[in-house]
Short mmCIF file of C-alpha atoms in Angstrom, two decimals:
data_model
loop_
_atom_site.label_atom_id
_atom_site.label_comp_id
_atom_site.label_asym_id
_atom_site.label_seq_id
_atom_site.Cartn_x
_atom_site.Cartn_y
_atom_site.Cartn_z
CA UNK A 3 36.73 -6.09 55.46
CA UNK A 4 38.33 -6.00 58.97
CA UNK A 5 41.85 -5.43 59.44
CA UNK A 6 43.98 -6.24 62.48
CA UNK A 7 42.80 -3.95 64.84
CA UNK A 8 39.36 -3.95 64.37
CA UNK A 9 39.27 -1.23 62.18
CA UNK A 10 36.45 -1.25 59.31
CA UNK A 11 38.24 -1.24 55.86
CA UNK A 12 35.95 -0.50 52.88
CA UNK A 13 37.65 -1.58 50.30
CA UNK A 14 37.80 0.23 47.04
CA UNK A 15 35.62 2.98 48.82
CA UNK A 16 36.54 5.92 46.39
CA UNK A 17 35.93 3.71 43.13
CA UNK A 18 32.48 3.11 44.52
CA UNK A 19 32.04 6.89 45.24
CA UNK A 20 33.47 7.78 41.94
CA UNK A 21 31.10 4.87 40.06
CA UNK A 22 27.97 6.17 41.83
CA UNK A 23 29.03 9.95 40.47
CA UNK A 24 29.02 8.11 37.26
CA UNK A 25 26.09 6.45 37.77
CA UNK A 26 23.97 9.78 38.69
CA UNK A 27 25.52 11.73 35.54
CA UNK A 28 23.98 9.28 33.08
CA UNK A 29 20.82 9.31 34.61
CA UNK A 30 21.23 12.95 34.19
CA UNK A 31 21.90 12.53 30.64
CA UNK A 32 18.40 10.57 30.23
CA UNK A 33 16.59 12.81 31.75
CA UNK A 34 18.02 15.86 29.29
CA UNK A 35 16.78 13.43 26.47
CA UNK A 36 13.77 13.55 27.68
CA UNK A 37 13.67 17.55 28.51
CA UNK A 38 14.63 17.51 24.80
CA UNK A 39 12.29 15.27 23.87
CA UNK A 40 9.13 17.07 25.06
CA UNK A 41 7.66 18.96 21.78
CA UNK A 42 8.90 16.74 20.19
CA UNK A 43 6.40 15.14 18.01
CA UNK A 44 6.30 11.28 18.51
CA UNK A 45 8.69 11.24 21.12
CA UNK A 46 8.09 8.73 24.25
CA UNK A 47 9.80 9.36 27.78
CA UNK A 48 13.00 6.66 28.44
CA UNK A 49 12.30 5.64 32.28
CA UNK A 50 15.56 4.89 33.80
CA UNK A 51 15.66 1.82 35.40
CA UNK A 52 18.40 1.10 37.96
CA UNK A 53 19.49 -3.16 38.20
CA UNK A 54 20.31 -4.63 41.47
CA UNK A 55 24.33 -4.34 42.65
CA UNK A 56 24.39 -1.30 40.36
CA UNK A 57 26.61 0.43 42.94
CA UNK A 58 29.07 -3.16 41.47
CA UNK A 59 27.80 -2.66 38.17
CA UNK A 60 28.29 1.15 37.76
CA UNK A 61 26.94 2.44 34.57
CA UNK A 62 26.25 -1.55 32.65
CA UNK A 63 23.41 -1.59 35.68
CA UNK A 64 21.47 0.78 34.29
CA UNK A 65 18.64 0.57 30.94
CA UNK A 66 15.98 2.57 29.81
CA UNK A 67 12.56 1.42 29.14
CA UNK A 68 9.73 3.20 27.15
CA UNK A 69 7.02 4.68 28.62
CA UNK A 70 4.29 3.86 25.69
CA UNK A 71 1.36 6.07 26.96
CA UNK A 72 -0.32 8.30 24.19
CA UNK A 73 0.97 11.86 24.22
CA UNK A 74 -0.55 15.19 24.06
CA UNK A 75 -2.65 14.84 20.22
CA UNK A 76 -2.85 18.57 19.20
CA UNK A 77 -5.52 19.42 16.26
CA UNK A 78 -2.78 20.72 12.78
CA UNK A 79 -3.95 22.06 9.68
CA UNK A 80 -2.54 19.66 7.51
CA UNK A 81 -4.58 16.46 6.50
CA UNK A 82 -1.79 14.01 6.01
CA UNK A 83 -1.23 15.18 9.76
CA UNK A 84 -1.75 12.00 11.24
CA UNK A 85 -1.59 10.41 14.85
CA UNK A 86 -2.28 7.46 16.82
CA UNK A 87 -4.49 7.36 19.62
CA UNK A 88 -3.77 4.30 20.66
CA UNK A 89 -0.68 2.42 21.41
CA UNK A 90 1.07 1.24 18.68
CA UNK A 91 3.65 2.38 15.76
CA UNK A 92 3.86 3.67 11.89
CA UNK A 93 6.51 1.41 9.91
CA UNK A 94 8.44 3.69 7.95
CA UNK A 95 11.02 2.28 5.48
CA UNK A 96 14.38 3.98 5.51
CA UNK A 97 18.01 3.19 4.31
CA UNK A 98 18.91 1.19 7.74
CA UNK A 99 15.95 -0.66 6.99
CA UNK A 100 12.39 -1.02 8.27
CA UNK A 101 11.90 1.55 11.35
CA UNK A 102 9.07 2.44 13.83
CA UNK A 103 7.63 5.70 14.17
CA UNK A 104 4.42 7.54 16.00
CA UNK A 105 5.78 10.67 14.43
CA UNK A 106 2.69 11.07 11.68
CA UNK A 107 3.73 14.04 9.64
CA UNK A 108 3.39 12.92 6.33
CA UNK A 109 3.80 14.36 2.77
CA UNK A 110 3.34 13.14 -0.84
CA UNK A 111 6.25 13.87 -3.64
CA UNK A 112 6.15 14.18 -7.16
CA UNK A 113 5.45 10.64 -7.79
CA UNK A 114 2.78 10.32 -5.18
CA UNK A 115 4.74 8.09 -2.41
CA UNK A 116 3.63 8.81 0.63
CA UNK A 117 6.50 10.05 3.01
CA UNK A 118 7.88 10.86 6.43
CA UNK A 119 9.14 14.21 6.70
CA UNK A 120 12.79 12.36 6.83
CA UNK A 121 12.16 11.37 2.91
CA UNK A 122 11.27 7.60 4.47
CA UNK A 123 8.32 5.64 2.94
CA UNK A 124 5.76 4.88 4.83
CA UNK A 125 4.43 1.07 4.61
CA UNK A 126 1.18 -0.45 4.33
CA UNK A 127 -0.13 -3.19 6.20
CA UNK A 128 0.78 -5.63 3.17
CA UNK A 129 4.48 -4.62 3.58
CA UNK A 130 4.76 -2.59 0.45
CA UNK A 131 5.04 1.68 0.67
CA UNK A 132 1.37 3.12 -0.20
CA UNK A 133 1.45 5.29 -3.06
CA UNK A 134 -0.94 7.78 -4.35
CA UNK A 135 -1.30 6.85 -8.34
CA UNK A 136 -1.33 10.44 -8.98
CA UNK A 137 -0.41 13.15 -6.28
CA UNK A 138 -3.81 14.84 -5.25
CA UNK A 139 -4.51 18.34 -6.45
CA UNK A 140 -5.41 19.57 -3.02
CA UNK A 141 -4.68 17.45 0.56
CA UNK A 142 -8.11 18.16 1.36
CA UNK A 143 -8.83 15.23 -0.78
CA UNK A 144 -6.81 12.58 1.11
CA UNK A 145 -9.12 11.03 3.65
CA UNK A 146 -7.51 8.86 6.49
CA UNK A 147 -10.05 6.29 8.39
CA UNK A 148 -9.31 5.70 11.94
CA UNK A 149 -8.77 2.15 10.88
CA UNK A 150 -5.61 3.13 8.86
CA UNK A 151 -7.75 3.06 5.58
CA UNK A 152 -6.20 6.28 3.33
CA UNK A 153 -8.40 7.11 0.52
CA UNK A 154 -8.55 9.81 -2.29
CA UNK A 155 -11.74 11.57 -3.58
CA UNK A 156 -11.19 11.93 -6.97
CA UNK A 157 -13.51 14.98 -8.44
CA UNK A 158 -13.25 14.12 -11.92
CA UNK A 159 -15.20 11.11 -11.38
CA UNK A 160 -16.85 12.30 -7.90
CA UNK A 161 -16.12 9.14 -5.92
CA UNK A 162 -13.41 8.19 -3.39
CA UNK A 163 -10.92 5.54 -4.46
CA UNK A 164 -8.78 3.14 -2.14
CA UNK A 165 -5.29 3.79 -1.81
CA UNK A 166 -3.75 1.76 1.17
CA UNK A 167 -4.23 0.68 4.61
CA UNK A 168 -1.24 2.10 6.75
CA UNK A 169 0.50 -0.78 8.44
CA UNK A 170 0.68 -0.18 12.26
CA UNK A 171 2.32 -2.44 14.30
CA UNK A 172 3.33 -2.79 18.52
CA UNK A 173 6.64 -2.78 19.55
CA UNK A 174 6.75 -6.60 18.88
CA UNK A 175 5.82 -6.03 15.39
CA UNK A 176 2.55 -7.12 15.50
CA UNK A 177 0.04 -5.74 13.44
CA UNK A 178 -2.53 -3.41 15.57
CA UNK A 179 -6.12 -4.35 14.45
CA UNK A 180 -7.79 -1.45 15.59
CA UNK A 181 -4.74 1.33 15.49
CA UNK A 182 -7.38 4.40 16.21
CA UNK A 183 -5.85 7.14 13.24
CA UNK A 184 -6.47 10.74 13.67
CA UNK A 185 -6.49 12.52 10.92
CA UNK A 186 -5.23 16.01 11.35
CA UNK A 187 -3.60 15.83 14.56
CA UNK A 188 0.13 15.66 15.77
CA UNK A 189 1.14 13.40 18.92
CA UNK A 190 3.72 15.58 21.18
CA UNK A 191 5.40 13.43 23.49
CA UNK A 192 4.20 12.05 26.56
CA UNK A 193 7.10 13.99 28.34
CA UNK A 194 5.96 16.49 31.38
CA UNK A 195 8.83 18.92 32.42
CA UNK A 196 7.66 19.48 35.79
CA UNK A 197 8.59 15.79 36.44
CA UNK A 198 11.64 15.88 34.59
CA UNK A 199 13.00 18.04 36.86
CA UNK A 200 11.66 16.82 40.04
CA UNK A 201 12.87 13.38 39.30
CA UNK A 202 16.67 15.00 38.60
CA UNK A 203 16.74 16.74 42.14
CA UNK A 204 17.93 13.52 44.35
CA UNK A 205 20.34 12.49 41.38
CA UNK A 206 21.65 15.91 41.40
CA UNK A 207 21.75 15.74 45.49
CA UNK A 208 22.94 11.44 44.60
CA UNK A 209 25.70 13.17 42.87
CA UNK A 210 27.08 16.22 45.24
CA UNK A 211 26.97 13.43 48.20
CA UNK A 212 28.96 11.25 46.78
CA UNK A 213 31.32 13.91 45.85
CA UNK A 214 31.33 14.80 49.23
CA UNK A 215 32.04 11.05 50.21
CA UNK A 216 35.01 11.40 47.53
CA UNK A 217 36.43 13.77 49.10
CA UNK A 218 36.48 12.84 52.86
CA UNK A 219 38.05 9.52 52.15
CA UNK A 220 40.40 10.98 49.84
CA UNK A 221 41.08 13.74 53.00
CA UNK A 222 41.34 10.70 55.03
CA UNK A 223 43.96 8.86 53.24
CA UNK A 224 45.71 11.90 52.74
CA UNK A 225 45.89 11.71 56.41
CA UNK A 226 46.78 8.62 56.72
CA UNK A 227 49.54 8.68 53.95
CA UNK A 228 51.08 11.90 55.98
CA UNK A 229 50.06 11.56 59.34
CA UNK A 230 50.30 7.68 60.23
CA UNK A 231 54.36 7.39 59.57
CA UNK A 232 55.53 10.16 60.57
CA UNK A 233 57.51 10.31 63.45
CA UNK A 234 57.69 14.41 64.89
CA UNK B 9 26.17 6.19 26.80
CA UNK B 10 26.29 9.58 27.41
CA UNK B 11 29.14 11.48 28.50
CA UNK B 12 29.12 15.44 30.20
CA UNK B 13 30.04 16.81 27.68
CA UNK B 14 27.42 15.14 25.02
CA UNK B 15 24.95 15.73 27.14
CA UNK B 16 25.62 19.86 27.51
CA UNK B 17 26.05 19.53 23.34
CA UNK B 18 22.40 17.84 23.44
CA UNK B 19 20.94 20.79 25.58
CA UNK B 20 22.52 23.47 23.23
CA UNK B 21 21.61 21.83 19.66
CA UNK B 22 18.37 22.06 21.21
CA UNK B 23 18.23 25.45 22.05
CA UNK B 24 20.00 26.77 18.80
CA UNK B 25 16.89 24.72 16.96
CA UNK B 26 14.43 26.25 19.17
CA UNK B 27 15.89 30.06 18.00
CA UNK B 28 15.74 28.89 14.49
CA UNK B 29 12.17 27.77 14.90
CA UNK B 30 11.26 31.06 16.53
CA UNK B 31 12.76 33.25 13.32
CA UNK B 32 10.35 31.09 11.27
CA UNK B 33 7.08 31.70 13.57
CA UNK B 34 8.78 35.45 13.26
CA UNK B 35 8.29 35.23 9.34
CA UNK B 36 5.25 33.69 9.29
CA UNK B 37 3.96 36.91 11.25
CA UNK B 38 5.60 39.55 9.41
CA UNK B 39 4.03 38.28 6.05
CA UNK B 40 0.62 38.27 7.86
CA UNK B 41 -0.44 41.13 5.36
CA UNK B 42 1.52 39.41 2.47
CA UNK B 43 -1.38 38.52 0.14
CA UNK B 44 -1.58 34.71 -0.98
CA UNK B 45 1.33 34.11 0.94
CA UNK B 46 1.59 30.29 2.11
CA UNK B 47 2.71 29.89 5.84
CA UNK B 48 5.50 27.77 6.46
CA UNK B 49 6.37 24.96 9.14
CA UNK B 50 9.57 24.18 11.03
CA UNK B 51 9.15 20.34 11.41
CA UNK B 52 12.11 19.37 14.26
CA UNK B 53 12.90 15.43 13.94
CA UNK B 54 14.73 13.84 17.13
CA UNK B 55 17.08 11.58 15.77
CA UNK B 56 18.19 7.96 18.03
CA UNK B 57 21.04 9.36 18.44
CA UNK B 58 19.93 12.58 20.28
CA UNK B 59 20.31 15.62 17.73
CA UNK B 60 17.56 17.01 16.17
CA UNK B 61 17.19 17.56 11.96
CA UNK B 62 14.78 20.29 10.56
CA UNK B 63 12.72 20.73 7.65
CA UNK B 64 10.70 23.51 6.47
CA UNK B 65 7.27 22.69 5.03
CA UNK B 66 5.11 25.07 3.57
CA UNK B 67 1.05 24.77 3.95
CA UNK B 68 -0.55 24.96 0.73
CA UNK B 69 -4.48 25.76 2.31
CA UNK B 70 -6.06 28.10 0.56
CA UNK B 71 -5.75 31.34 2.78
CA UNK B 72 -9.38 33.19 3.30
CA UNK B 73 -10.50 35.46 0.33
CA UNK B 74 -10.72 39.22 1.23
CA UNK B 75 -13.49 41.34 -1.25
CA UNK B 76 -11.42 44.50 -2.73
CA UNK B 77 -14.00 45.54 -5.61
CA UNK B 78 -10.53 45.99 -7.56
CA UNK B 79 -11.45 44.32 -11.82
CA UNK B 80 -7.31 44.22 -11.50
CA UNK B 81 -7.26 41.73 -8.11
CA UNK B 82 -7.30 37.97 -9.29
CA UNK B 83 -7.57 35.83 -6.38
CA UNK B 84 -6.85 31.53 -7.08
CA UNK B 85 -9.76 30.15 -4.63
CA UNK B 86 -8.24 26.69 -4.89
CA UNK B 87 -4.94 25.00 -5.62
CA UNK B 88 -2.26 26.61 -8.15
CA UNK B 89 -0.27 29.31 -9.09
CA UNK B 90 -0.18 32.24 -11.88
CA UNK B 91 2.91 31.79 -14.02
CA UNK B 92 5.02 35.39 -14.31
CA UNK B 93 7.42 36.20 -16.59
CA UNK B 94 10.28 38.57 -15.77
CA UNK B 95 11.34 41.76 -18.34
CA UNK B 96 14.25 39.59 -18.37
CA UNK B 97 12.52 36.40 -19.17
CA UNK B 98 12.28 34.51 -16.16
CA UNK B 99 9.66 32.98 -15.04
CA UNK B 100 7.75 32.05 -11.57
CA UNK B 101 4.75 31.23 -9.58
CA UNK B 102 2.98 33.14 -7.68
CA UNK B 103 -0.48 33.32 -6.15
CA UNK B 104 -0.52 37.38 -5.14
CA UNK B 105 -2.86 38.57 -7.46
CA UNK B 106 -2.73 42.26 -6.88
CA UNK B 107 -2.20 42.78 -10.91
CA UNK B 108 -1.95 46.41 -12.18
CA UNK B 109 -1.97 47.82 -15.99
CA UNK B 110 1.14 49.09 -17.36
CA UNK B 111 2.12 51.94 -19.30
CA UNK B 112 1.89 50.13 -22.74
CA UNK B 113 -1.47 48.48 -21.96
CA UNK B 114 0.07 44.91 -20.35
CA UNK B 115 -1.08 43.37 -16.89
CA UNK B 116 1.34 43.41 -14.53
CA UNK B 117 2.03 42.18 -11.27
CA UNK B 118 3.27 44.46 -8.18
CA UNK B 119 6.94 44.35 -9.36
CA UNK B 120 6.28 45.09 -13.08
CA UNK B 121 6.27 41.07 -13.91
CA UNK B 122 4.25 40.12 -17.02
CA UNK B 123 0.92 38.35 -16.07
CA UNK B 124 1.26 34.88 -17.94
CA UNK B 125 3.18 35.46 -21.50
CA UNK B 126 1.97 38.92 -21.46
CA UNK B 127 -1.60 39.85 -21.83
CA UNK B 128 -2.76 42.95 -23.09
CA UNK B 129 -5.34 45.16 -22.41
CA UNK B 130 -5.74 47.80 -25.21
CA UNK B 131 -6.73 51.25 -24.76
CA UNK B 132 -9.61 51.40 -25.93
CA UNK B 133 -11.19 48.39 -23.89
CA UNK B 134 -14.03 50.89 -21.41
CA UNK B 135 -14.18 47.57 -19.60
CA UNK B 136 -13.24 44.14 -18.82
CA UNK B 137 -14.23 41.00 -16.75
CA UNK B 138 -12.41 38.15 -15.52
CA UNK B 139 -13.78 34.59 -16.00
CA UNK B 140 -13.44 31.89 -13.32
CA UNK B 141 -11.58 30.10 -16.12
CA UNK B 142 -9.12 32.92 -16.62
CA UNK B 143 -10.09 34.44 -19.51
CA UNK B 144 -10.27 38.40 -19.97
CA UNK B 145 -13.46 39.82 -21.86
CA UNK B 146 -13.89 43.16 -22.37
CA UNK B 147 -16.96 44.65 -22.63
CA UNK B 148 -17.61 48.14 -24.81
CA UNK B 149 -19.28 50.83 -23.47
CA UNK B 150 -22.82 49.83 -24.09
CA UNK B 151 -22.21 46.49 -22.54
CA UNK B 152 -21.90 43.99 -25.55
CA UNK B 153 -19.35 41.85 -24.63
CA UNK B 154 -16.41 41.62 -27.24
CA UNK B 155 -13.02 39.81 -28.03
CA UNK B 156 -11.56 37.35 -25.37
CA UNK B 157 -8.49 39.64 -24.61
CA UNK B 158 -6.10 36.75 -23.06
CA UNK B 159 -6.07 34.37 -20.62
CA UNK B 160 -4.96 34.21 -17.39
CA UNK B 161 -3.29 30.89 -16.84
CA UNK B 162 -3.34 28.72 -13.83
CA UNK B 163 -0.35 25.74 -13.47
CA UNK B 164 0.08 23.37 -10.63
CA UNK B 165 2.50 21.67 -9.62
CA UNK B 166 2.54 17.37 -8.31
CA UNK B 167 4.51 18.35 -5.22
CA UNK B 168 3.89 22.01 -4.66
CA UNK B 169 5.70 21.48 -1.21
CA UNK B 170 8.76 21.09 -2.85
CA UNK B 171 9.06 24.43 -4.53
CA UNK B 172 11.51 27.39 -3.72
CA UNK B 173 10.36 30.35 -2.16
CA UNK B 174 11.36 32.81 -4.83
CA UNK B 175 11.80 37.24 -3.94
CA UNK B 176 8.96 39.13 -3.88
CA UNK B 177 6.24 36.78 -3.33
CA UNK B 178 7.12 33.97 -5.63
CA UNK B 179 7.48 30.62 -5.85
CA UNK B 180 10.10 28.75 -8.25
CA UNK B 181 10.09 25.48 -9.65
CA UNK B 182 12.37 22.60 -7.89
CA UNK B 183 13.73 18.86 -8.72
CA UNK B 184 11.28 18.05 -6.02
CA UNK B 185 7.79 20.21 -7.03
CA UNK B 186 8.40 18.97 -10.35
CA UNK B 187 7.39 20.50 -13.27
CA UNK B 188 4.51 22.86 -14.00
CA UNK B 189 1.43 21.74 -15.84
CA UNK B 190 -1.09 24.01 -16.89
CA UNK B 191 -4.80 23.59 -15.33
CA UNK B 192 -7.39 23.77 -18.44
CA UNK B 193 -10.40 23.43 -16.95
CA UNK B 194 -10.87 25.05 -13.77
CA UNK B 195 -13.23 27.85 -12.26
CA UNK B 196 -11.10 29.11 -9.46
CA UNK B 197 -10.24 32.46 -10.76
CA UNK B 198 -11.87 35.33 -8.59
CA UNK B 199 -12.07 39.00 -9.88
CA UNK B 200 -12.42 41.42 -7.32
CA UNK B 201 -10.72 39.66 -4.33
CA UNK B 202 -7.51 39.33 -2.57
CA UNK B 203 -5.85 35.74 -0.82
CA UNK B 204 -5.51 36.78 2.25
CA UNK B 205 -2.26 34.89 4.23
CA UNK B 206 -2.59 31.43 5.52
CA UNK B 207 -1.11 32.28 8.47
CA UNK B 208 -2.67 31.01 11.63
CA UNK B 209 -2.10 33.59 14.63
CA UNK B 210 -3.36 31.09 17.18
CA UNK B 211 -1.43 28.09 15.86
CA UNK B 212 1.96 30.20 15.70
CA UNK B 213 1.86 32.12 19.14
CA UNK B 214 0.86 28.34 20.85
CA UNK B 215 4.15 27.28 18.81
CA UNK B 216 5.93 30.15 20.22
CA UNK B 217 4.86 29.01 23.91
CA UNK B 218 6.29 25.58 23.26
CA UNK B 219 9.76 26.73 22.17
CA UNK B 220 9.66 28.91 24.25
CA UNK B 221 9.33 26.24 27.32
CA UNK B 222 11.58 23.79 25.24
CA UNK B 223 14.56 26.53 24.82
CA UNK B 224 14.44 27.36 28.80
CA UNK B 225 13.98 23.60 29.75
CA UNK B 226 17.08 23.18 27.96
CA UNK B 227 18.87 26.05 28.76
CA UNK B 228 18.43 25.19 32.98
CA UNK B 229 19.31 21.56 32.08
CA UNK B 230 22.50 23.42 30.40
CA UNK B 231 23.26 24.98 33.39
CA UNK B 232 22.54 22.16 35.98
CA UNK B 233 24.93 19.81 33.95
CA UNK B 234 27.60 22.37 33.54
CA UNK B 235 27.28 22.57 37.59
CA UNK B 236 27.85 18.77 37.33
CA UNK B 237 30.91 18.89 35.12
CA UNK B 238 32.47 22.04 37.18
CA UNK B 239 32.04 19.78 40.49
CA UNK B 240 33.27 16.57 38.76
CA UNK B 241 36.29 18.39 37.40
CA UNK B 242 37.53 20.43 40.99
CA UNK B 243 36.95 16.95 43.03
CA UNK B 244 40.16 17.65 45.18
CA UNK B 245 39.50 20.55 46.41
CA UNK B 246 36.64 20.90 49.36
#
């Protein structure tokens, strides 16, 4: 805006500086997710992505999308260990309803449900939670195909019977055909620190200039409030 | 939405889990020697809204089997657990089989806990032999085998995972394990040898790098965001 004189008037020029502090912060606050997320098991880096007229839009311009690449698959001890090494997503069923999951640490209670470590169920690709019809004596016994096939060798009668097919699914809910199981490996998350914290140095910098562009134009009104009327 | 202050609280819950995680790589060390003890796992859950949950899982793999030469070492080469009954009557699980005699003739655990309901070995017995079913046969001096003297029993449990870590090496019976049902026909008893830990010194010091690396990551994002709030909050002065 230009005022009488030909002076250059930015209008609302410490809201902007203020929003963009605002701005940087959250992105910040993704990022520590993220730091947070990485041994996590299952976890999958938020990108930040930053809308056009964000600098209008302040904090509503900004979203997060996932990054779906496979993480780091470490080899466990445990058989019902299980990961995916493909894209794709467990469907676990839990009290807020049907939830998605590449965090494959499963167990077996009393009754033989198979479970998240959270105490979800995990479903099968009919819909319904597999179940063991009798918990195995040893987890040695549970044998997981990479197709999602879980079976159980029964000694007694020294073959392997079918228990389930674990249901997974893409993000869009559609079933994976070939969902490439590991048994006996973990999936840490696809998060690398290193770029964490290289990608937070120019919104820490983002941040401290704006500050710094806070602070003149609030100098300069200051000025301006003191200076321009007074008289002496 | 995230706010400063949530954000610090994030970095910190993370950390504090990351200490708690290291005390149980810490225990899973110091019982290294412990024999038949089952290692346990500190399972970390991010939740959507940021914090993190924990749950402790214990490994049930058979840990390796160490030779002693010991007739009073009983070591379970497969799944289960040797019921032991307290002078007071209590009873619990355990899979240390470092048994001893007692004064009056009974097996005994370490800690002077009855071997099953009590199973006595009488005076006079020159020599016994344990079964891979559990049962106790002594043997005279000339080497004819005689009376079965007891039985060692073996229970399991359907959710082993679910039972309490008990003092002094054993395991108690949960809501969750349920109950314990004896094992009839089995062969996994083995005189002579010791369960050895489960423990996994590889596995736990590659945990302890990746804590380790979490609980710092944290710590400088901690300190960078503080550095943020500390900036955001003296915005007048220059």
């Amino acid at each position: 805006m230009k005022i009488n004189a030909g002076v250059n008037f930015i209008e609302n020029g410490l809201t902007a500086s203020l929003r963009a502090m605002h701005v940087n912060s959250e992105l910040v606050g993704m990022i520590n997710e993220n730091v947070i997320g990485f041994d996590k098991v299952g976890y999958q880096r938020k990108e930040p992505i930053i809308s056009s007229f964000t600098e209008f839009l302040g904090v509503n311009g900004i979203s997060a999308t996932v990054d779906d690449k496979v993480g780091r698959l470490t080899a466990t001890s445990s058989p019902l260990d299980l990961a995916l090494a493909g894209k794709g997503y467990f469907q676990t069923a839990t009290k807020n309803g049907v939830k998605l999951t590449r965090d494959g640490r499963f167990k077996i209670d009393k009754f033989g449900n198979l479970l998240t470590t959270d105490d979800a169920k995990v479903l099968g690709n009919n819909g319904l939670a597999i179940k063991f019809p009798n918990p195995p004596e040893s987890l040695k016994d549970v044998i997981v195909g990479s197709g999602g096939k879980i079976s159980l060798f029964n000694k007694a009668k020294g073959k392997v019977e079918y228990v389930g097919t674990l249901g997974v699914v893409d993000s869009n809910g559609a079933a994976v055909v070939t969902p490439d199981v590991k048994q006996g490996y973990t999936e840490f998350s696809n998060v690398s620190l290193e770029r964490e914290f290289l990608s937070m140095m120019p919104i820490i910098r983002g941040f401290d200039a704006n500050r710094q562009l806070f602070m003149i134009q609030s100098q300069n009104l200051t000025k301006a409030i003191s200076q321009l009327g007074s008289v002496s | 939405m995230y706010n400063i202050q949530g954000i610090i609280r994030k970095s910190l819950n993370n950390t504090t889990t990351q200490f708690d995680r290291l005390g149980y790589v810490a225990n899973n060390f110091a019982n290294y020697n412990t024999n038949g003890y089952k290692s346990v796992r500190f399972e970390q859950m991010l939740q959507e809204d940021g914090y993190l949950k924990g749950a402790v899982r214990t490994d049930y793999e058979v840990g390796m089997m160490q030779s002693t030469g010991n007739p009073y070492d009983v070591a379970i080469n497969g799944q289960g657990f040797i019921p032991v009954t307290s002078t007071s009557g209590e009873v619990a699980y355990t899979r240390d089989g470092s048994f001893k005699k007692g004064k009056n003739g009974y097996l005994l655990t370490n800690d002077n806990w009855l071997v099953g309901e009590g199973i006595k070995i009488p005076p006079n017995c020159y020599k016994f032999a344990i079964k891979p079913n559990g049962d106790i046969v002594s043997y005279d001096s000339g080497g004819k085998s005689g009376e079965i003297l007891g039985k060692i029993p073996l229970v399991q449990f359907a959710n082993p995972e679910g039972l309490t870590q008990g003092d002094g090496n054993k395991m108690k019976a949960s809501d969750e394990s349920g109950e314990a049902f004896l094992v009839k026909e089995h062969n996994y008893i083995a005189q002579g040898s010791i369960e050895r830990a489960n423990v996994n010194v590889y596995d736990s010091v590659s945990e302890m790098l990746r804590l380790n690396a979490s609980m710092i990551a944290s710590m400088r994002m901690a300190k960078v965001v503080d550095d943020m709030y500390n900036k955001a909050i003296n915005i007048r002065q220059s």
